XYZ file of C-alpha atoms in Angstrom:
772
model
C 28.805 26.524 -6.843
C 29.886 26.763 -10.420
C 30.296 23.430 -12.208
C 30.309 22.560 -15.870
C 30.647 26.131 -16.972
C 29.003 26.053 -20.385
C 30.414 29.364 -21.479
C 33.898 27.986 -21.772
C 32.969 25.820 -24.722
C 30.061 27.755 -26.105
C 30.342 30.434 -28.740
C 32.402 33.385 -27.544
C 30.756 35.587 -24.947
C 32.285 38.939 -24.218
C 32.109 38.712 -20.463
C 34.488 41.643 -20.024
C 31.891 43.922 -21.639
C 29.510 43.387 -18.693
C 28.971 46.485 -16.547
C 30.407 46.420 -13.065
C 27.015 46.610 -11.440
C 26.078 43.070 -12.476
C 25.237 41.487 -9.158
C 26.890 38.465 -7.654
C 23.785 36.382 -7.078
C 24.720 32.689 -6.965
C 26.814 30.363 -4.947
C 28.961 28.417 -7.360
C 32.201 26.716 -8.255
C 33.432 26.784 -11.801
C 34.208 23.540 -13.512
C 35.493 22.884 -16.958
C 32.977 21.240 -19.247
C 33.558 19.179 -22.358
C 30.053 19.558 -23.643
C 29.187 20.611 -27.148
C 26.558 23.318 -26.970
C 25.396 24.319 -30.377
C 22.097 25.320 -28.831
C 23.724 28.126 -26.863
C 24.021 31.011 -29.275
C 26.614 33.701 -29.527
C 25.489 36.654 -27.430
C 26.915 39.955 -26.498
C 26.684 40.478 -22.760
C 24.785 43.153 -20.877
C 23.497 45.988 -22.949
C 22.950 49.111 -20.816
C 23.217 48.022 -17.158
C 21.727 44.613 -16.604
C 20.582 43.190 -19.876
C 21.927 41.150 -22.734
C 21.175 41.379 -26.417
C 20.947 38.325 -28.608
C 23.559 38.248 -31.330
C 22.620 35.078 -33.087
C 19.934 32.742 -34.266
C 16.954 31.353 -32.427
C 15.935 27.693 -32.262
C 15.094 26.003 -35.493
C 11.356 25.434 -35.510
C 9.734 22.577 -37.419
C 8.217 23.636 -40.705
C 4.572 23.108 -41.340
C 3.348 20.867 -44.115
C 3.131 23.168 -47.166
C 0.177 21.295 -48.562
C -1.686 21.658 -45.343
C -0.794 25.258 -44.555
C -3.268 27.736 -45.898
C -5.518 25.025 -47.410
C -6.765 23.125 -44.352
C -7.691 24.213 -40.854
C -6.540 22.151 -37.875
C -9.158 21.347 -35.233
C -8.183 19.693 -31.969
C -10.241 17.887 -29.351
C -9.405 16.232 -26.078
C -11.175 12.846 -25.891
C -12.338 11.547 -22.534
C -12.993 7.838 -22.048
C -10.431 6.636 -24.584
C -9.062 3.653 -22.644
C -6.953 1.911 -25.227
C -5.207 2.265 -28.603
C -8.072 0.135 -30.028
C -10.519 2.875 -28.907
C -8.381 5.412 -30.715
C -8.600 3.403 -33.942
C -12.385 3.243 -33.612
C -12.592 7.024 -33.328
C -10.289 7.568 -36.260
C -12.180 5.152 -38.468
C -15.476 6.752 -37.499
C -14.437 10.400 -38.030
C -12.599 9.920 -41.313
C -15.819 8.734 -42.968
C -17.518 12.100 -42.287
C -17.965 14.634 -45.126
C -15.595 17.623 -45.358
C -12.932 15.814 -43.303
C -9.593 15.967 -45.112
C -7.390 14.139 -42.653
C -7.655 12.696 -39.129
C -4.951 11.902 -36.563
C -5.579 10.344 -33.168
C -2.883 10.558 -30.446
C -3.736 8.100 -27.723
C -1.001 9.072 -25.229
C -2.211 12.690 -25.011
C -5.872 11.907 -25.718
C -5.982 14.228 -28.710
C -8.055 14.042 -31.860
C -6.671 16.248 -34.621
C -8.906 16.807 -37.691
C -8.010 18.823 -40.767
C -11.003 20.430 -42.530
C -11.273 22.848 -45.511
C -12.965 25.459 -43.345
C -14.006 25.829 -39.710
C -17.689 26.268 -38.914
C -20.050 25.214 -36.155
C -21.710 22.600 -38.384
C -18.453 20.697 -39.007
C -17.437 20.865 -35.341
C -20.845 19.598 -34.242
C -20.795 16.808 -36.845
C -17.438 15.550 -35.565
C -18.428 15.868 -31.940
C -21.707 13.993 -32.561
C -19.815 11.122 -34.175
C -17.386 10.852 -31.268
C -20.268 10.933 -28.784
C -22.104 8.262 -30.768
C -19.009 6.017 -30.418
C -19.251 6.403 -26.647
C -16.589 9.063 -25.934
C -16.663 12.691 -24.728
C -15.016 15.274 -26.994
C -13.767 18.595 -25.521
C -12.893 21.168 -28.200
C -9.605 23.029 -27.690
C -9.914 26.564 -28.995
C -6.401 27.637 -27.900
C -2.997 26.167 -26.930
C -3.533 27.295 -23.363
C -6.683 25.244 -23.057
C -4.833 22.062 -23.861
C -2.297 22.782 -21.143
C -5.109 22.912 -18.577
C -6.378 19.461 -19.616
C -6.623 16.949 -16.809
C -6.871 13.202 -17.338
C -9.727 11.254 -15.926
C -9.263 9.058 -12.942
C -7.337 5.863 -13.448
C -10.347 3.657 -12.509
C -13.971 4.751 -12.862
C -15.836 2.861 -10.116
C -19.022 3.020 -12.197
C -17.341 0.698 -14.736
C -17.212 -2.000 -12.071
C -20.983 -2.154 -11.715
C -21.721 -4.109 -14.935
C -18.822 -6.474 -14.164
C -20.021 -7.077 -10.609
C -23.562 -7.596 -11.800
C -22.541 -10.129 -14.441
C -20.331 -11.942 -11.913
C -23.206 -12.143 -9.447
C -25.566 -13.530 -12.141
C -22.964 -16.184 -13.086
C -22.711 -17.370 -9.504
C -26.533 -17.461 -9.145
C -26.824 -19.347 -12.436
C -24.247 -21.905 -11.393
C -26.077 -22.517 -8.098
C -29.365 -22.989 -9.991
C -27.632 -25.367 -12.394
C -26.609 -27.554 -9.455
C -30.126 -27.592 -8.073
C -32.075 -27.856 -11.351
C -30.180 -28.374 -14.566
C -32.874 -26.984 -16.890
C -33.510 -23.895 -14.773
C -29.793 -23.367 -14.562
C -29.455 -23.521 -18.354
C -32.133 -20.850 -18.728
C -30.397 -18.746 -16.102
C -27.094 -18.936 -17.996
C -28.816 -18.005 -21.258
C -30.407 -14.955 -19.630
C -27.079 -14.008 -18.024
C -25.240 -14.348 -21.363
C -27.878 -12.163 -23.104
C -27.613 -9.498 -20.400
C -23.832 -9.402 -20.740
C -23.927 -9.541 -24.505
C -26.379 -6.699 -25.129
C -24.010 -3.728 -24.538
C -21.231 -5.485 -26.475
C -23.572 -6.249 -29.352
C -24.827 -2.645 -29.344
C -21.295 -1.301 -29.596
C -20.512 -3.820 -32.348
C -23.439 -2.507 -34.354
C -22.303 1.089 -33.916
C -18.767 0.186 -34.946
C -20.053 -1.692 -37.985
C -21.971 1.349 -39.087
C -18.850 3.486 -38.513
C -16.572 1.413 -40.768
C -15.151 -1.175 -38.321
C -17.325 -4.244 -38.985
C -14.985 -6.866 -37.433
C -13.772 -5.172 -34.277
C -13.240 -7.325 -31.166
C -16.775 -6.426 -30.035
C -18.114 -7.975 -33.248
C -15.985 -11.050 -32.717
C -17.219 -11.426 -29.119
C -20.849 -11.025 -30.278
C -20.478 -13.743 -32.898
C -18.684 -16.062 -30.474
C -21.307 -15.684 -27.735
C -24.272 -15.968 -30.082
C -22.703 -19.043 -31.675
C -22.206 -20.634 -28.288
C -25.806 -19.867 -27.310
C -27.050 -21.235 -30.593
C -25.503 -24.683 -29.981
C -26.516 -24.606 -26.296
C -23.177 -23.719 -24.674
C -24.623 -20.908 -22.609
C -22.069 -21.386 -19.777
C -19.198 -20.956 -22.192
C -20.794 -17.895 -23.771
C -21.232 -16.323 -20.346
C -17.657 -16.950 -19.234
C -16.252 -15.611 -22.521
C -18.187 -12.404 -22.051
C -17.135 -12.096 -18.413
C -13.422 -12.614 -19.177
C -13.650 -10.125 -22.030
C -15.097 -7.442 -19.692
C -12.320 -8.092 -17.122
C -9.649 -7.748 -19.809
C -11.119 -4.513 -21.154
C -11.295 -3.052 -17.631
C -7.657 -3.913 -16.765
C -6.460 -2.537 -20.062
C -8.356 0.657 -19.404
C -6.783 1.047 -15.986
C -3.255 0.593 -17.326
C -3.862 2.901 -20.282
C -5.397 5.673 -18.157
C -2.432 5.528 -15.827
C -0.047 5.763 -18.788
C -1.885 8.786 -20.306
C -1.955 10.539 -16.946
C 1.826 10.632 -16.840
C 2.055 12.657 -20.083
C 0.146 15.508 -18.537
C 2.818 15.901 -15.825
C 5.079 17.431 -18.513
C 3.184 20.672 -18.119
C 3.920 20.637 -14.409
C 7.448 21.689 -15.243
C 5.918 25.005 -16.264
C 4.878 27.354 -13.481
C 1.349 28.778 -13.805
C 2.437 32.237 -12.758
C 5.636 34.239 -13.261
C 6.943 37.550 -11.976
C 7.414 39.999 -14.816
C 9.368 43.312 -14.491
C 7.819 46.313 -16.247
C 9.426 49.724 -15.835
C 11.216 48.453 -12.690
C 8.008 47.207 -11.088
C 7.313 43.572 -10.385
C 3.960 42.075 -11.399
C 2.680 38.482 -11.295
C 1.154 37.266 -14.570
C 0.044 33.987 -16.086
C 2.995 32.204 -17.664
C 1.235 31.528 -20.976
C 0.870 35.324 -21.524
C 4.652 35.829 -21.694
C 6.008 37.166 -24.961
C 9.505 37.476 -26.425
C 11.588 40.296 -24.844
C 9.580 40.226 -21.545
C 11.917 40.508 -18.503
C 11.064 38.005 -15.803
C 12.434 37.209 -12.362
C 12.775 33.638 -10.979
C 13.627 32.837 -7.345
C 15.714 29.920 -6.127
C 13.867 26.659 -6.575
C 11.651 28.072 -9.359
C 11.329 26.674 -12.852
C 11.665 28.694 -16.031
C 8.327 29.313 -17.790
C 9.897 29.842 -21.212
C 13.124 29.639 -23.122
C 15.170 32.596 -21.933
C 18.427 34.508 -22.050
C 20.186 35.163 -18.731
C 20.401 38.860 -17.789
C 21.981 38.422 -14.368
C 25.717 37.945 -14.163
C 25.582 34.184 -13.622
C 23.261 31.455 -12.408
C 23.269 27.794 -11.447
C 20.724 25.831 -13.449
C 19.541 22.248 -12.894
C 18.735 20.890 -16.404
C 18.366 17.248 -15.360
C 14.680 17.118 -16.396
C 15.566 18.111 -19.937
C 19.070 16.906 -20.722
C 19.912 14.253 -18.086
C 22.874 16.293 -16.857
C 23.354 15.122 -13.275
C 25.201 18.233 -12.068
C 23.814 21.727 -12.269
C 25.312 23.903 -14.982
C 26.727 27.392 -14.523
C 25.423 29.969 -17.050
C 26.823 33.432 -17.531
C 25.218 36.630 -18.719
C 23.879 36.185 -22.270
C 23.548 32.407 -22.219
C 20.364 30.796 -23.458
C 18.513 28.506 -20.993
C 15.691 26.101 -21.752
C 12.183 26.227 -20.282
C 11.495 23.832 -17.464
C 15.008 24.174 -16.026
C 15.338 24.744 -12.283
C 17.133 27.763 -10.760
C 19.337 26.312 -8.018
C 20.638 29.318 -6.085
C 19.301 32.808 -5.548
C 17.062 35.039 -7.631
C 17.884 35.774 -11.302
C 16.512 37.965 -14.028
C 16.002 36.671 -17.553
C 14.652 37.720 -20.943
C 11.998 35.600 -22.663
C 12.836 34.490 -26.204
C 10.185 31.823 -26.994
C 6.647 32.261 -28.236
C 3.694 30.659 -26.399
C 3.588 26.942 -27.154
C 7.129 26.860 -28.680
C 9.406 26.422 -25.670
C 11.583 23.428 -24.813
C 8.887 21.606 -22.810
C 6.326 22.102 -25.610
C 8.871 20.670 -28.070
C 9.445 17.574 -25.879
C 5.679 17.037 -25.718
C 5.503 17.355 -29.444
C 8.358 14.845 -29.817
C 6.364 12.370 -27.725
C 3.331 12.832 -29.974
C 5.384 12.607 -33.181
C 7.222 9.501 -31.930
C 3.864 7.834 -31.297
C 2.709 8.810 -34.764
C 5.828 7.351 -36.405
C 5.653 4.167 -34.345
C 3.549 1.633 -36.234
C 0.308 0.832 -34.358
C 0.045 -2.833 -33.315
C -3.433 -4.221 -33.575
C -4.342 -7.036 -31.302
C -4.021 -10.435 -32.874
C -7.627 -11.483 -32.183
C -8.973 -8.365 -33.881
C -6.835 -8.997 -36.957
C -7.727 -12.654 -37.081
C -11.442 -11.919 -36.789
C -11.397 -9.954 -40.046
C -10.888 -13.125 -41.983
C -11.470 -16.189 -39.816
C -14.953 -15.555 -38.439
C -16.653 -14.261 -41.602
C -14.942 -16.927 -43.658
C -16.124 -19.755 -41.451
C -19.621 -18.232 -41.218
C -19.795 -18.012 -45.038
C -18.437 -21.544 -45.379
C -21.044 -22.876 -42.942
C -23.789 -21.058 -44.893
C -22.654 -22.683 -48.099
C -22.468 -26.119 -46.430
C -26.054 -25.758 -45.214
C -27.560 -24.728 -48.564
C -25.478 -25.958 -51.476
C -25.658 -29.800 -50.967
C -29.465 -29.850 -50.508
C -30.191 -27.407 -53.314
C -27.693 -28.566 -55.905
C -27.253 -32.225 -55.049
C -30.573 -33.074 -53.463
C -28.954 -34.011 -50.178
C -30.817 -34.324 -46.885
C -31.464 -30.889 -45.306
C -31.233 -32.043 -41.708
C -27.791 -33.651 -42.234
C -26.252 -30.568 -43.808
C -27.947 -28.148 -41.418
C -26.425 -30.211 -38.588
C -23.003 -30.150 -40.228
C -23.317 -26.463 -40.948
C -24.128 -25.754 -37.295
C -21.157 -27.875 -36.289
C -18.957 -25.841 -38.592
C -20.385 -22.639 -37.081
C -19.281 -23.909 -33.709
C -15.820 -24.614 -35.153
C -15.907 -20.999 -36.338
C -16.452 -19.784 -32.786
C -12.932 -18.620 -31.748
C -13.537 -18.961 -28.010
C -10.226 -20.761 -27.431
C -8.359 -17.965 -29.187
C -10.281 -15.252 -27.368
C -9.519 -16.752 -23.978
C -6.100 -18.340 -24.444
C -4.084 -15.342 -25.607
C -5.330 -13.005 -22.855
C -4.745 -15.852 -20.384
C -1.055 -15.899 -21.356
C -0.810 -12.114 -21.121
C -2.556 -12.011 -17.782
C -0.301 -14.764 -16.397
C 2.809 -12.991 -17.716
C 1.758 -9.620 -16.288
C 1.088 -11.221 -12.884
C 4.369 -13.075 -12.885
C 6.258 -9.944 -13.954
C 4.654 -7.964 -11.158
C 5.908 -10.481 -8.637
C 9.415 -10.006 -10.056
C 9.240 -6.238 -9.792
C 8.163 -5.267 -13.283
C 4.948 -3.606 -14.504
C 4.167 -4.427 -18.161
C 1.490 -2.255 -19.716
C -0.393 -4.598 -22.014
C 0.037 -7.483 -24.381
C 1.634 -5.515 -27.217
C 4.410 -4.360 -24.898
C 4.955 -7.925 -23.658
C 5.279 -9.211 -27.219
C 7.753 -6.520 -28.207
C 9.969 -6.884 -25.121
C 10.453 -10.532 -25.956
C 11.657 -9.666 -29.457
C 14.164 -6.876 -28.784
C 17.795 -7.255 -29.867
C 19.278 -4.027 -28.410
C 18.732 -2.181 -25.137
C 19.644 1.491 -24.875
C 20.094 3.029 -21.423
C 19.993 6.556 -20.101
C 22.941 7.160 -17.735
C 21.837 9.434 -14.903
C 19.421 7.741 -12.569
C 19.240 4.632 -14.661
C 22.733 3.118 -14.725
C 23.894 5.467 -12.001
C 22.341 6.451 -8.644
C 21.432 9.893 -9.967
C 23.277 12.016 -7.383
C 26.979 12.814 -6.867
C 28.897 11.087 -4.122
C 32.412 11.680 -2.743
C 34.759 9.131 -4.284
C 38.235 10.491 -3.447
C 39.721 12.713 -0.772
C 43.340 13.809 -1.235
C 44.826 15.282 1.902
C 46.988 18.399 1.590
C 47.775 20.658 4.526
C 44.925 19.170 6.512
C 43.867 15.653 7.581
C 40.861 14.012 5.935
C 38.500 14.817 8.848
C 39.689 18.390 9.147
C 39.399 18.870 5.403
C 35.790 17.598 5.354
C 34.850 19.701 8.355
C 36.210 22.860 6.642
C 34.468 22.096 3.305
C 31.165 21.277 5.033
C 31.357 24.499 7.083
C 31.694 26.550 3.918
C 29.142 24.567 1.877
C 26.595 24.360 4.721
C 23.156 25.674 3.712
C 23.707 25.386 -0.058
C 21.144 23.598 -2.181
C 23.667 22.640 -4.823
C 23.979 18.830 -5.283
C 27.756 18.853 -4.908
C 27.596 21.017 -1.801
C 24.914 18.782 -0.320
C 26.976 15.678 -1.099
C 29.943 17.100 0.830
C 27.807 18.121 3.813
C 25.919 14.799 3.891
C 29.118 12.767 3.645
C 30.649 14.730 6.517
C 27.564 14.182 8.620
C 27.531 10.446 7.873
C 31.065 10.275 9.301
C 29.803 12.167 12.335
C 32.446 14.863 11.859
C 31.491 18.003 13.788
C 31.566 21.370 11.988
C 30.221 24.860 12.439
C 28.961 27.040 9.571
C 31.681 29.348 8.343
C 31.453 33.116 8.660
C 31.283 35.573 5.824
C 30.445 32.966 3.201
C 30.336 34.556 -0.216
C 30.086 33.286 -3.804
C 32.803 34.457 -6.198
C 31.259 34.761 -9.673
C 32.857 32.347 -12.095
C 35.328 31.061 -9.484
C 33.746 29.353 -6.485
C 32.869 30.168 -2.844
C 34.769 31.531 0.088
C 34.221 31.440 3.826
C 36.077 32.495 6.940
C 36.966 29.992 9.729
C 38.670 31.779 12.644
C 40.969 34.331 11.091
C 41.625 32.316 7.966
C 39.904 32.948 4.563
C 39.317 29.626 2.751
C 38.200 29.046 -0.834
C 36.498 26.078 -2.472
C 37.100 26.315 -6.216
C 37.388 24.325 -9.389
C 40.964 23.314 -10.130
C 41.224 25.524 -13.192
C 40.416 28.548 -11.059
C 42.812 27.915 -8.191
C 45.356 30.443 -9.587
C 42.785 33.240 -9.275
C 42.716 32.971 -5.487
C 45.826 31.007 -4.466
C 49.396 30.138 -5.508
C 49.387 26.751 -3.736
C 48.936 24.443 -6.713
C 51.951 22.257 -7.715
C 52.683 20.087 -10.714
C 52.082 16.996 -8.628
C 48.705 18.359 -7.586
C 47.830 19.030 -11.200
C 48.725 15.462 -12.169
C 46.446 14.029 -9.459
C 43.629 16.357 -10.550
C 44.021 15.353 -14.217
C 43.831 11.658 -13.297
C 40.616 12.218 -11.349
C 39.011 14.287 -14.047
C 39.990 11.799 -16.759
C 38.122 9.218 -14.748
C 34.971 11.267 -15.213
C 34.963 12.796 -11.721
C 34.147 16.354 -10.681
C 37.041 17.826 -8.649
C 37.040 20.720 -6.172
C 40.041 22.155 -4.347
C 40.002 23.604 -0.830
C 42.696 26.310 -0.579
C 43.855 29.406 1.213
C 45.850 32.139 -0.456
C 49.049 30.160 -0.063
C 48.126 26.554 0.947
C 46.344 23.615 -0.609
C 44.279 22.114 2.207
C 43.068 19.180 0.088
C 41.274 17.916 -2.984
C 37.789 16.332 -3.056
C 36.459 14.313 -6.048
C 32.809 13.497 -6.592
C 31.013 11.344 -9.124
C 27.559 10.036 -9.969
C 28.384 6.436 -9.131
C 27.000 3.232 -10.669
C 24.018 1.429 -9.185
C 25.092 -1.562 -7.168
C 23.332 -3.942 -9.546
C 24.342 -2.282 -12.846
C 27.376 -4.414 -13.700
C 25.594 -7.694 -12.884
C 22.507 -6.678 -14.877
C 24.439 -5.619 -17.957
C 26.439 -8.830 -17.892
C 23.290 -10.942 -17.737
C 21.727 -9.014 -20.623
C 24.823 -9.541 -22.755
C 24.748 -13.268 -21.889
C 21.204 -13.325 -23.283
C 22.579 -12.123 -26.593
C 21.392 -8.506 -26.247
C 23.518 -5.517 -27.386
C 23.722 -2.698 -24.821
C 24.195 1.024 -25.448
C 24.253 4.067 -23.229
C 22.704 7.314 -24.455
C 23.267 10.368 -22.174
C 23.156 14.122 -22.144
C 26.203 14.126 -19.854
C 29.710 15.085 -21.020
C 32.022 12.746 -22.912
C 34.421 12.300 -19.995
C 31.770 11.217 -17.489
C 30.039 8.981 -20.051
C 33.283 7.233 -20.999
C 34.057 6.460 -17.369
C 30.684 4.904 -16.708
C 30.540 2.972 -20.021
C 34.060 1.645 -19.412
C 33.026 0.112 -16.096
C 30.026 -1.583 -17.768
C 31.852 -2.688 -20.957
C 29.219 -1.130 -23.198
C 29.042 1.320 -26.088
C 27.988 4.919 -25.440
C 26.913 8.216 -27.049
C 27.218 11.374 -24.989
C 26.131 15.001 -25.057
C 22.711 14.162 -26.519
C 19.626 16.336 -26.255
C 16.190 14.655 -26.167
C 15.892 15.072 -29.971
C 19.331 13.490 -30.457
C 18.311 10.454 -28.385
C 15.160 10.184 -30.437
C 17.154 10.256 -33.694
C 19.555 7.530 -32.508
C 16.707 5.299 -31.342
C 14.925 5.660 -34.678
C 18.137 4.950 -36.568
C 18.769 1.684 -34.655
C 15.075 0.771 -34.788
C 15.163 0.643 -38.579
C 17.364 -2.433 -38.437
C 16.341 -4.226 -35.243
C 13.937 -4.112 -32.320
C 15.252 -1.840 -29.581
C 14.233 -1.000 -25.982
C 14.964 2.329 -24.301
C 15.474 2.302 -20.512
C 15.268 5.698 -18.799
C 14.011 7.616 -15.786
C 13.680 11.280 -16.842
C 11.359 13.459 -18.871
C 14.194 13.866 -21.366
C 14.034 10.148 -22.092
C 10.313 10.144 -22.907
C 10.469 10.892 -26.659
C 13.161 8.191 -27.170
C 11.127 5.717 -25.083
C 8.048 6.353 -27.204
C 10.013 5.998 -30.464
C 11.691 2.774 -29.347
C 10.092 -0.583 -29.972
C 9.428 -0.628 -26.281
C 10.147 1.908 -23.507
C 11.140 0.746 -20.020
C 11.263 3.128 -17.022
C 13.043 2.929 -13.724
C 10.756 2.863 -10.701
C 12.504 5.905 -9.207
C 12.069 7.897 -12.407
C 9.888 10.863 -13.191
C 6.133 10.425 -13.547
C 6.378 11.108 -17.276
C 9.012 8.410 -17.865
C 7.114 5.891 -15.691
C 3.769 6.461 -17.331
C 5.051 6.981 -20.886
C 6.925 3.690 -20.768
C 5.528 0.339 -21.905
C 7.051 -1.267 -18.805
C 8.364 -0.040 -15.462
C 10.858 -1.581 -13.076
C 8.853 -1.091 -9.918
C 11.540 -2.414 -7.593
C 13.953 0.086 -9.148
C 16.407 -2.693 -9.769
C 18.246 -3.280 -13.046
C 18.411 -6.964 -12.204
C 14.653 -7.069 -13.059
C 15.563 -6.451 -16.705
C 17.082 -9.873 -17.542
C 14.213 -11.514 -15.661
C 11.814 -9.494 -17.793
C 13.509 -10.575 -21.010
C 13.391 -14.249 -20.070
C 9.768 -14.047 -19.018
C 8.551 -12.221 -22.137
C 10.471 -14.622 -24.416
C 8.790 -17.545 -22.684
C 5.360 -15.887 -22.859
C 5.749 -15.177 -26.617
C 6.640 -18.796 -27.166
C 3.623 -19.827 -25.130
C 1.309 -17.603 -27.212
C 2.566 -19.194 -30.419
C 1.944 -22.605 -28.916
C -1.596 -21.666 -27.982
C -2.395 -20.276 -31.399
C -1.004 -23.429 -33.010
C -3.058 -25.652 -30.679
C -6.300 -23.651 -31.110
C -6.086 -23.368 -34.893
C -4.698 -26.890 -35.375
C -7.492 -28.596 -33.513
C -10.117 -26.429 -35.285
C -8.585 -27.348 -38.625
C -8.806 -31.034 -37.803
C -12.431 -30.762 -36.709
C -13.291 -28.560 -39.681
C -12.379 -31.457 -41.986
C -13.937 -34.183 -39.859
C -17.160 -32.159 -39.384
C -17.440 -31.534 -43.087
C -17.019 -35.250 -43.789
C -19.528 -36.182 -41.166
C -17.180 -37.952 -38.778
C -17.605 -35.351 -36.058
C -20.968 -34.676 -34.436
C -22.168 -31.526 -32.765
C -21.532 -32.921 -29.257
C -17.909 -33.831 -30.149
C -17.398 -30.367 -31.651
C -18.572 -28.835 -28.388
C -16.193 -31.103 -26.471
C -13.346 -30.236 -28.832
C -14.007 -26.537 -28.529
C -14.205 -26.652 -24.731
C -11.276 -29.044 -24.555
C -9.128 -26.784 -26.703
C -10.008 -23.887 -24.431
C -8.972 -25.960 -21.390
C -5.704 -27.008 -23.020
C -4.569 -23.519 -24.013
C -5.647 -22.125 -20.675
C -3.602 -24.745 -18.857
C -0.657 -23.991 -21.088
C -1.006 -20.301 -20.296
C -0.883 -20.979 -16.569
C 2.642 -22.284 -17.034
C 3.683 -18.655 -17.563
C 2.323 -17.795 -14.138
C 4.687 -20.286 -12.562
C 7.703 -19.234 -14.675
C 10.810 -18.345 -12.681
C 13.881 -18.758 -14.908
């Protein structure tokens, strides 16, 4: 079937120059398209017998940094064990302090460490790898682009990581039992348990301090636990360490799952391809293809490179790259992007892209660049520890020594007050309360059909002002359905039976929609005889003694004289509504008209209305044509931009993001760069693995109605976090003054610290019970 014939609106292609021996190899209808296709270049068709020569320009490639080119060498590693963005920052801080390192760049989503050095030698490579290993990660050097393609992410959850957590949990239970039996023995047991849990954290804190990150969250946890042990709160120290380890493990699980989805981009690329050399077919590795190689792709195969079509015409499913819901018909000489799917029959093509520079590679690069442009959000506790903990520790030190030394005050009194201040400086309430809110919100969101990947995503979702949506598969159901049947010379049932008989066996989405709809109505039909695709026109089949055609309306006159002005008016009305129309005709009769459309999700209108009531602006970004986009946007009462490639979506998101926080909701690989560039990316549960795992949140129930629930929940959670921070810091400020003046003793400071922790934790649990 030929739909959305791009050649009609592309640069001129001299189809008449094709030789007569171009083979009719696809089953298609032709359909007028209103796309703009600057990326399809002007091409003369078919040089010699079955080939096409490029007449115009290639893709514009990004230029390299002139200061970097020729002066610095780029070295790339894949880093295993990098569980969070905080880990990435540790590696970057550690490596950039090394000699002969000009610039470092860490890309968490693809687990890449990129280092620019003046010259490449084994000594520099080993120095960098030793530093990464010292920090607790495994570097794998990538000597070629092909090696990075073969990279596989580690498992989502390493069971060995559960052993320390299970051991510490067991020791806590044992310590508590001993505490009930013998208080003193129980206290010693908690002290030993805290020390066992603290040692690996303290060791990492020391390594990070030596590497240029003195006040990382590990340092904060070490100070907090040691401070709690120092004033005798061993139970609190133990629980803080235990909760910290749980939080780190859960964050690692979510992050590993997110990173794993990025690698599925390369799955669009076949590992092997059939190449034609001197008329002989040979299977080669896809990454060895070079420009001007002639390749052959069978039905259902994906393109391993950007190519030019040599065969007469082909049906191509571009949904993974452009969001176009209906396969596009390409003619001889058209350029087609890598990763696209051949719908019908075998085609021959000419490679035009270099290794590592095809469409899929560029999308992957867009994802990496979008992450690089997106400001990294450091966890609040880590930021706060840079100033709060060392400041309080210094202040406590001064309180202990200055009064006795300079004013002759009593040492015991000021040591006691200094230790009390040190306890005030222990940010246990902050360490526990904020993760408690996040954990509660994540749990509540999961019950409502939403997966939120971390605290940073939760915070950003609650602050967004605009939500941008992909169309196909997000606002719509993602597959065409019959919407209108106009009877002609046949009844509705007879018309469907005839159309299904001719379309039977086709893999084209429109053909499958007609066949499935006919089967749902339990209309009997038998596959037509002598079915044959008519290049650039449609398909024909014989039922009895009658030859019947299924064609696009603008091609009816090539096979029939049955069209009337009234029929044309009906067709125009349907097409103006964004529907795809096919006509079933004989040489002299119009049997009927069938209209299909990718229809809205059942919950789309309700969800968009609720979001607008929450004060959010909604926008649709789609690679589909203007007519289809306008029809969908009109039903939803929202703004839209159509005919966008992935790079165009990225540009629009960045433009809007300069003025306000924006979320991008999508389901396809083509949405991934925009989702990464947005303040927050949200994926539909039925979407591609890349969209699901690249996103900061995913609608696991695949319902748009989960979105307004998500917005309400995250806004409430953000409010709760601010309340907890105010409570924790406010109480500490009060006791800081009273302790300094001597009104608060050590025991009351302990009670205040524990009480604050209890208050903020109880407040966090309100999020768990949040409904609306």
